Amino acid sequence: MTSAGMGGPLANWFHNHVVRPDETLLWAGRPGVLRSMLFNFWYFPIGVFLCALLFMIWWKSEEPGDIRLPEIALIAGSLWLLTSPLRYGWRAWQSAYFLTNERAVLLRKGFFRLHQTEYTADQITDYHIRRRPYDRGDIRLRLSRSAAANPYQDDKMKWLPEKSRTLVSWSGSAPFALYSDGLWGIDTLSGAVAAIDRMKRDALLPRR
């Protein structure tokens, strides 16, 4: 989805409150909902296993007692893992990506406020592409230490065994990849790649 064909509240907010007068929008799009539902996919089977285990314990209990705080926490955690595909799908539905000649902006509409994450050209040290048919795919950003959520995020992949790097990095398995680490399941992948390349080139030009 290009900037010309994208509208809605997030696009309006971007144009009215985020983009600067001297900034040029190069590309805009949204994350793929189905792709996002697979993010951290390993949460779901663990949630299924824990919920099934809790149900079997309850079913086999002859005299169920009062539910205590640790049990409440375990039930809540199991349900949180079980519903992870729905949560990531909803997050994708409420999100939008914008690439300008100066920065990458990720907007997400929350329940009470709008969340904005942005990375300037110098904070994006590299990116990796996973292409899918019809010019769709993922762009995983490699962030500098100044923008990373933790001090190892910049070089976190080098600590993984070679054979497991692809699976872990593209599944989004925390803490190796966060949802805000990239652009997931986007349309017009080639346009987004061209926008990031131009952003990086423009950052090298002398400021007027």
PDB file of C-alpha atoms in Angstrom:
ATOM      1  CA  MET A   1       0.000   0.000   0.000  1.00  0.00           C
ATOM      2  CA  THR A   2       1.531   3.289  -1.023  1.00  0.00           C
ATOM      3  CA  SER A   3       1.043   6.656   0.553  1.00  0.00           C
ATOM      4  CA  ALA A   4      -1.353   7.694  -2.174  1.00  0.00           C
ATOM      5  CA  GLY A   5      -3.800   4.937  -1.347  1.00  0.00           C
ATOM      6  CA  MET A   6      -3.657   5.033   2.419  1.00  0.00           C
ATOM      7  CA  GLY A   7      -6.077   6.945   4.584  1.00  0.00           C
ATOM      8  CA  GLY A   8      -7.772   6.634   7.940  1.00  0.00           C
ATOM      9  CA  PRO A   9      -7.245   8.142  11.409  1.00  0.00           C
ATOM     10  CA  LEU A  10      -3.586   7.130  11.685  1.00  0.00           C
ATOM     11  CA  ALA A  11      -2.720   8.668   8.327  1.00  0.00           C
ATOM     12  CA  ASN A  12      -4.561  11.853   9.290  1.00  0.00           C
ATOM     13  CA  TRP A  13      -2.705  12.001  12.609  1.00  0.00           C
ATOM     14  CA  PHE A  14       0.607  11.513  10.831  1.00  0.00           C
ATOM     15  CA  HIS A  15      -0.024  14.324   8.356  1.00  0.00           C
ATOM     16  CA  ASN A  16      -1.420  16.705  10.998  1.00  0.00           C
ATOM     17  CA  HIS A  17       0.852  16.031  13.983  1.00  0.00           C
ATOM     18  CA  VAL A  18       3.941  14.020  13.033  1.00  0.00           C
ATOM     19  CA  VAL A  19       5.410  14.947   9.664  1.00  0.00           C
ATOM     20  CA  ARG A  20       7.454  18.141   9.582  1.00  0.00           C
ATOM     21  CA  PRO A  21       7.136  20.823   6.885  1.00  0.00           C
ATOM     22  CA  ASP A  22      10.594  20.036   5.493  1.00  0.00           C
ATOM     23  CA  GLU A  23       9.994  16.267   5.544  1.00  0.00           C
ATOM     24  CA  THR A  24       8.891  14.179   2.543  1.00  0.00           C
ATOM     25  CA  LEU A  25       6.722  11.091   2.896  1.00  0.00           C
ATOM     26  CA  LEU A  26       8.189   8.356   0.700  1.00  0.00           C
ATOM     27  CA  TRP A  27       6.051   5.329   1.593  1.00  0.00           C
ATOM     28  CA  ALA A  28       3.169   4.366   3.882  1.00  0.00           C
ATOM     29  CA  GLY A  29       1.531   1.046   4.627  1.00  0.00           C
ATOM     30  CA  ARG A  30       0.083  -1.279   7.224  1.00  0.00           C
ATOM     31  CA  PRO A  31       1.286  -4.538   8.762  1.00  0.00           C
ATOM     32  CA  GLY A  32      -0.337  -7.708   7.520  1.00  0.00           C
ATOM     33  CA  VAL A  33      -2.869  -9.028  10.020  1.00  0.00           C
ATOM     34  CA  LEU A  34      -2.351 -12.728   9.255  1.00  0.00           C
ATOM     35  CA  ARG A  35       1.428 -12.312   9.258  1.00  0.00           C
ATOM     36  CA  SER A  36       1.276 -10.511  12.580  1.00  0.00           C
ATOM     37  CA  MET A  37      -0.802 -13.294  14.098  1.00  0.00           C
ATOM     38  CA  LEU A  38       2.211 -15.577  13.555  1.00  0.00           C
ATOM     39  CA  PHE A  39       4.560 -13.227  15.398  1.00  0.00           C
ATOM     40  CA  ASN A  40       5.975 -15.030  18.446  1.00  0.00           C
ATOM     41  CA  PHE A  41       4.038 -18.063  17.225  1.00  0.00           C
ATOM     42  CA  TRP A  42       5.516 -20.259  19.948  1.00  0.00           C
ATOM     43  CA  TYR A  43       3.423 -18.420  22.555  1.00  0.00           C
ATOM     44  CA  PHE A  44       0.261 -20.116  21.287  1.00  0.00           C
ATOM     45  CA  PRO A  45       1.188 -23.828  21.681  1.00  0.00           C
ATOM     46  CA  ILE A  46       2.618 -23.121  25.133  1.00  0.00           C
ATOM     47  CA  GLY A  47      -0.663 -21.406  26.042  1.00  0.00           C
ATOM     48  CA  VAL A  48      -2.645 -24.374  24.709  1.00  0.00           C
ATOM     49  CA  PHE A  49      -0.534 -26.788  26.749  1.00  0.00           C
ATOM     50  CA  LEU A  50      -0.831 -24.792  29.976  1.00  0.00           C
ATOM     51  CA  CYS A  51      -4.586 -24.268  29.591  1.00  0.00           C
ATOM     52  CA  ALA A  52      -5.091 -27.972  28.896  1.00  0.00           C
ATOM     53  CA  LEU A  53      -2.961 -28.853  31.911  1.00  0.00           C
ATOM     54  CA  LEU A  54      -4.900 -26.495  34.183  1.00  0.00           C
ATOM     55  CA  PHE A  55      -8.184 -27.908  32.907  1.00  0.00           C
ATOM     56  CA  MET A  56      -7.059 -31.472  33.582  1.00  0.00           C
ATOM     57  CA  ILE A  57      -5.965 -30.533  37.117  1.00  0.00           C
ATOM     58  CA  TRP A  58      -9.334 -28.916  37.756  1.00  0.00           C
ATOM     59  CA  TRP A  59     -11.195 -31.857  36.210  1.00  0.00           C
ATOM     60  CA  LYS A  60      -9.349 -34.418  38.341  1.00  0.00           C
ATOM     61  CA  SER A  61      -9.735 -32.465  41.562  1.00  0.00           C
ATOM     62  CA  GLU A  62     -12.202 -34.177  43.838  1.00  0.00           C
ATOM     63  CA  GLU A  63     -12.680 -31.142  46.096  1.00  0.00           C
ATOM     64  CA  PRO A  64     -11.787 -27.878  44.320  1.00  0.00           C
ATOM     65  CA  GLY A  65     -10.748 -25.302  46.874  1.00  0.00           C
ATOM     66  CA  ASP A  66     -10.472 -21.542  46.780  1.00  0.00           C
ATOM     67  CA  ILE A  67      -8.394 -20.074  43.977  1.00  0.00           C
ATOM     68  CA  ARG A  68      -5.277 -18.424  45.364  1.00  0.00           C
ATOM     69  CA  LEU A  69      -3.191 -15.593  43.946  1.00  0.00           C
ATOM     70  CA  PRO A  70      -0.476 -17.818  42.370  1.00  0.00           C
ATOM     71  CA  GLU A  71      -3.168 -19.839  40.633  1.00  0.00           C
ATOM     72  CA  ILE A  72      -4.815 -16.666  39.342  1.00  0.00           C
ATOM     73  CA  ALA A  73      -1.451 -15.515  37.961  1.00  0.00           C
ATOM     74  CA  LEU A  74      -0.890 -18.886  36.263  1.00  0.00           C
ATOM     75  CA  ILE A  75      -4.358 -18.846  34.687  1.00  0.00           C
ATOM     76  CA  ALA A  76      -3.928 -15.259  33.505  1.00  0.00           C
ATOM     77  CA  GLY A  77      -0.494 -16.022  32.048  1.00  0.00           C
ATOM     78  CA  SER A  78      -1.792 -19.100  30.240  1.00  0.00           C
ATOM     79  CA  LEU A  79      -4.667 -17.144  28.713  1.00  0.00           C
ATOM     80  CA  TRP A  80      -2.276 -14.345  27.733  1.00  0.00           C
ATOM     81  CA  LEU A  81      -0.137 -16.847  25.806  1.00  0.00           C
ATOM     82  CA  LEU A  82      -3.173 -18.570  24.305  1.00  0.00           C
ATOM     83  CA  THR A  83      -4.621 -15.346  22.930  1.00  0.00           C
ATOM     84  CA  SER A  84      -1.322 -14.037  21.501  1.00  0.00           C
ATOM     85  CA  PRO A  85      -2.392 -14.492  17.825  1.00  0.00           C
ATOM     86  CA  LEU A  86      -5.515 -12.411  18.446  1.00  0.00           C
ATOM     87  CA  ARG A  87      -3.566  -9.726  20.296  1.00  0.00           C
ATOM     88  CA  TYR A  88      -0.943  -9.407  17.562  1.00  0.00           C
ATOM     89  CA  GLY A  89      -3.634  -9.419  14.883  1.00  0.00           C
ATOM     90  CA  TRP A  90      -5.491  -6.625  16.668  1.00  0.00           C
ATOM     91  CA  ARG A  91      -2.247  -4.713  17.093  1.00  0.00           C
ATOM     92  CA  ALA A  92      -1.596  -4.957  13.350  1.00  0.00           C
ATOM     93  CA  TRP A  93      -5.143  -3.782  12.598  1.00  0.00           C
ATOM     94  CA  GLN A  94      -4.536  -0.689  14.707  1.00  0.00           C
ATOM     95  CA  SER A  95      -1.052   0.093  13.321  1.00  0.00           C
ATOM     96  CA  ALA A  96       0.467   1.907  10.358  1.00  0.00           C
ATOM     97  CA  TYR A  97       3.970   2.473   8.992  1.00  0.00           C
ATOM     98  CA  PHE A  98       5.359   5.683   7.489  1.00  0.00           C
ATOM     99  CA  LEU A  99       8.765   6.120   5.859  1.00  0.00           C
ATOM    100  CA  THR A 100      10.030   9.625   5.167  1.00  0.00           C
ATOM    101  CA  ASN A 101      13.325  10.946   3.894  1.00  0.00           C
ATOM    102  CA  GLU A 102      14.465  11.341   7.527  1.00  0.00           C
ATOM    103  CA  ARG A 103      12.910   8.607   9.667  1.00  0.00           C
ATOM    104  CA  ALA A 104      10.699   5.542   9.999  1.00  0.00           C
ATOM    105  CA  VAL A 105       7.542   6.175  12.030  1.00  0.00           C
ATOM    106  CA  LEU A 106       5.387   3.405  13.491  1.00  0.00           C
ATOM    107  CA  LEU A 107       1.977   4.482  14.801  1.00  0.00           C
ATOM    108  CA  ARG A 108      -0.412   2.319  16.805  1.00  0.00           C
ATOM    109  CA  LYS A 109      -3.778   3.296  18.193  1.00  0.00           C
ATOM    110  CA  GLY A 110      -4.143   2.018  21.748  1.00  0.00           C
ATOM    111  CA  PHE A 111      -7.168   1.895  24.005  1.00  0.00           C
ATOM    112  CA  PHE A 112      -6.391   5.206  25.685  1.00  0.00           C
ATOM    113  CA  ARG A 113      -3.711   6.899  23.579  1.00  0.00           C
ATOM    114  CA  LEU A 114      -1.761   6.731  20.355  1.00  0.00           C
ATOM    115  CA  HIS A 115       1.681   5.095  20.523  1.00  0.00           C
ATOM    116  CA  GLN A 116       4.454   6.449  18.314  1.00  0.00           C
ATOM    117  CA  THR A 117       7.802   4.763  17.678  1.00  0.00           C
ATOM    118  CA  GLU A 118      10.310   6.337  15.333  1.00  0.00           C
ATOM    119  CA  TYR A 119      13.819   5.606  14.141  1.00  0.00           C
ATOM    120  CA  THR A 120      16.042   8.105  12.363  1.00  0.00           C
ATOM    121  CA  ALA A 121      18.301   7.045   9.511  1.00  0.00           C
ATOM    122  CA  ASP A 122      21.376   6.873  11.748  1.00  0.00           C
ATOM    123  CA  GLN A 123      19.550   4.583  14.195  1.00  0.00           C
ATOM    124  CA  ILE A 124      18.844   2.010  11.462  1.00  0.00           C
ATOM    125  CA  THR A 125      22.224   0.365  10.961  1.00  0.00           C
ATOM    126  CA  ASP A 126      20.949  -2.312   8.559  1.00  0.00           C
ATOM    127  CA  TYR A 127      17.838  -4.203   7.517  1.00  0.00           C
ATOM    128  CA  HIS A 128      16.963  -7.700   6.375  1.00  0.00           C
ATOM    129  CA  ILE A 129      14.237  -8.600   3.893  1.00  0.00           C
ATOM    130  CA  ARG A 130      12.013 -11.654   3.655  1.00  0.00           C
ATOM    131  CA  ARG A 131      10.207 -11.622   0.322  1.00  0.00           C
ATOM    132  CA  ARG A 132       6.854 -13.272  -0.353  1.00  0.00           C
ATOM    133  CA  PRO A 133       4.748 -13.491  -3.526  1.00  0.00           C
ATOM    134  CA  TYR A 134       3.001 -10.423  -4.972  1.00  0.00           C
ATOM    135  CA  ASP A 135       5.575  -7.970  -3.599  1.00  0.00           C
ATOM    136  CA  ARG A 136       4.710  -8.694   0.012  1.00  0.00           C
ATOM    137  CA  GLY A 137       7.101  -9.452   2.835  1.00  0.00           C
ATOM    138  CA  ASP A 138       8.881  -8.373   6.009  1.00  0.00           C
ATOM    139  CA  ILE A 139      11.605  -5.856   6.719  1.00  0.00           C
ATOM    140  CA  ARG A 140      13.416  -6.493  10.000  1.00  0.00           C
ATOM    141  CA  LEU A 141      15.344  -3.437  11.121  1.00  0.00           C
ATOM    142  CA  ARG A 142      18.714  -3.712  12.802  1.00  0.00           C
ATOM    143  CA  LEU A 143      18.836  -0.899  15.313  1.00  0.00           C
ATOM    144  CA  SER A 144      21.734   0.946  16.884  1.00  0.00           C
ATOM    145  CA  ARG A 145      22.330   0.719  20.606  1.00  0.00           C
ATOM    146  CA  SER A 146      20.834   4.192  21.114  1.00  0.00           C
ATOM    147  CA  ALA A 147      17.468   2.964  19.793  1.00  0.00           C
ATOM    148  CA  ALA A 148      17.522  -0.617  21.013  1.00  0.00           C
ATOM    149  CA  ALA A 149      15.135  -1.775  23.700  1.00  0.00           C
ATOM    150  CA  ASN A 150      18.013  -3.577  25.380  1.00  0.00           C
ATOM    151  CA  PRO A 151      21.808  -3.200  25.090  1.00  0.00           C
ATOM    152  CA  TYR A 152      22.153  -6.430  23.091  1.00  0.00           C
ATOM    153  CA  GLN A 153      19.519  -5.760  20.458  1.00  0.00           C
ATOM    154  CA  ASP A 154      21.978  -4.325  17.946  1.00  0.00           C
ATOM    155  CA  ASP A 155      24.095  -7.485  17.731  1.00  0.00           C
ATOM    156  CA  LYS A 156      21.745  -9.975  19.339  1.00  0.00           C
ATOM    157  CA  MET A 157      21.646 -12.337  16.349  1.00  0.00           C
ATOM    158  CA  LYS A 158      25.367 -13.146  16.522  1.00  0.00           C
ATOM    159  CA  TRP A 159      24.864 -14.926  19.839  1.00  0.00           C
ATOM    160  CA  LEU A 160      22.473 -17.467  18.306  1.00  0.00           C
ATOM    161  CA  PRO A 161      23.573 -20.779  16.780  1.00  0.00           C
ATOM    162  CA  GLU A 162      23.853 -20.440  13.008  1.00  0.00           C
ATOM    163  CA  LYS A 163      21.079 -22.941  12.212  1.00  0.00           C
ATOM    164  CA  SER A 164      18.547 -21.305  14.530  1.00  0.00           C
ATOM    165  CA  ARG A 165      19.085 -17.672  13.533  1.00  0.00           C
ATOM    166  CA  THR A 166      16.585 -17.596  10.661  1.00  0.00           C
ATOM    167  CA  LEU A 167      13.773 -19.277  12.599  1.00  0.00           C
ATOM    168  CA  VAL A 168      14.214 -17.195  15.720  1.00  0.00           C
ATOM    169  CA  SER A 169      14.735 -13.845  14.021  1.00  0.00           C
ATOM    170  CA  TRP A 170      11.764 -14.130  11.690  1.00  0.00           C
ATOM    171  CA  SER A 171       9.370 -15.693  14.167  1.00  0.00           C
ATOM    172  CA  GLY A 172       9.829 -12.666  16.368  1.00  0.00           C
ATOM    173  CA  SER A 173      10.906 -14.677  19.373  1.00  0.00           C
ATOM    174  CA  ALA A 174      11.540 -12.248  22.225  1.00  0.00           C
ATOM    175  CA  PRO A 175      13.940 -10.878  23.248  1.00  0.00           C
ATOM    176  CA  PHE A 176      15.634 -11.338  19.877  1.00  0.00           C
ATOM    177  CA  ALA A 177      12.991  -9.421  17.910  1.00  0.00           C
ATOM    178  CA  LEU A 178      10.272  -7.066  19.051  1.00  0.00           C
ATOM    179  CA  TYR A 179       7.152  -6.176  17.086  1.00  0.00           C
ATOM    180  CA  SER A 180       8.564  -2.673  16.737  1.00  0.00           C
ATOM    181  CA  ASP A 181      11.793  -4.085  15.258  1.00  0.00           C
ATOM    182  CA  GLY A 182      10.425  -4.076  11.736  1.00  0.00           C
ATOM    183  CA  LEU A 183       7.667  -3.823   9.149  1.00  0.00           C
ATOM    184  CA  TRP A 184       5.747  -7.083   9.043  1.00  0.00           C
ATOM    185  CA  GLY A 185       3.646  -8.498   6.190  1.00  0.00           C
ATOM    186  CA  ILE A 186       3.585  -5.264   4.191  1.00  0.00           C
ATOM    187  CA  ASP A 187       2.362  -4.675   0.636  1.00  0.00           C
ATOM    188  CA  THR A 188       4.617  -3.045  -1.979  1.00  0.00           C
ATOM    189  CA  LEU A 189       7.746  -4.340  -0.303  1.00  0.00           C
ATOM    190  CA  SER A 190       9.921  -2.953  -3.078  1.00  0.00           C
ATOM    191  CA  GLY A 191       8.591   0.540  -2.437  1.00  0.00           C
ATOM    192  CA  ALA A 192       9.388   0.326   1.256  1.00  0.00           C
ATOM    193  CA  VAL A 193      12.917  -0.929   0.554  1.00  0.00           C
ATOM    194  CA  ALA A 194      13.482   1.920  -1.904  1.00  0.00           C
ATOM    195  CA  ALA A 195      12.235   4.403   0.716  1.00  0.00           C
ATOM    196  CA  ILE A 196      14.652   3.090   3.373  1.00  0.00           C
ATOM    197  CA  ASP A 197      17.532   3.202   0.896  1.00  0.00           C
ATOM    198  CA  ARG A 198      16.722   6.801   0.007  1.00  0.00           C
ATOM    199  CA  MET A 199      16.438   7.700   3.686  1.00  0.00           C
ATOM    200  CA  LYS A 200      19.912   6.304   4.291  1.00  0.00           C
ATOM    201  CA  ARG A 201      21.325   8.151   1.270  1.00  0.00           C
ATOM    202  CA  ASP A 202      19.748  11.464   2.257  1.00  0.00           C
ATOM    203  CA  ALA A 203      21.246  11.153   5.751  1.00  0.00           C
ATOM    204  CA  LEU A 204      24.714  11.241   4.177  1.00  0.00           C
ATOM    205  CA  LEU A 205      24.070  14.492   2.323  1.00  0.00           C
ATOM    206  CA  PRO A 206      25.322  17.726   3.940  1.00  0.00           C
ATOM    207  CA  ARG A 207      22.661  19.735   5.761  1.00  0.00           C
ATOM    208  CA  ARG A 208      21.750  23.100   4.317  1.00  0.00           C
TER     209      ARG A 208
END
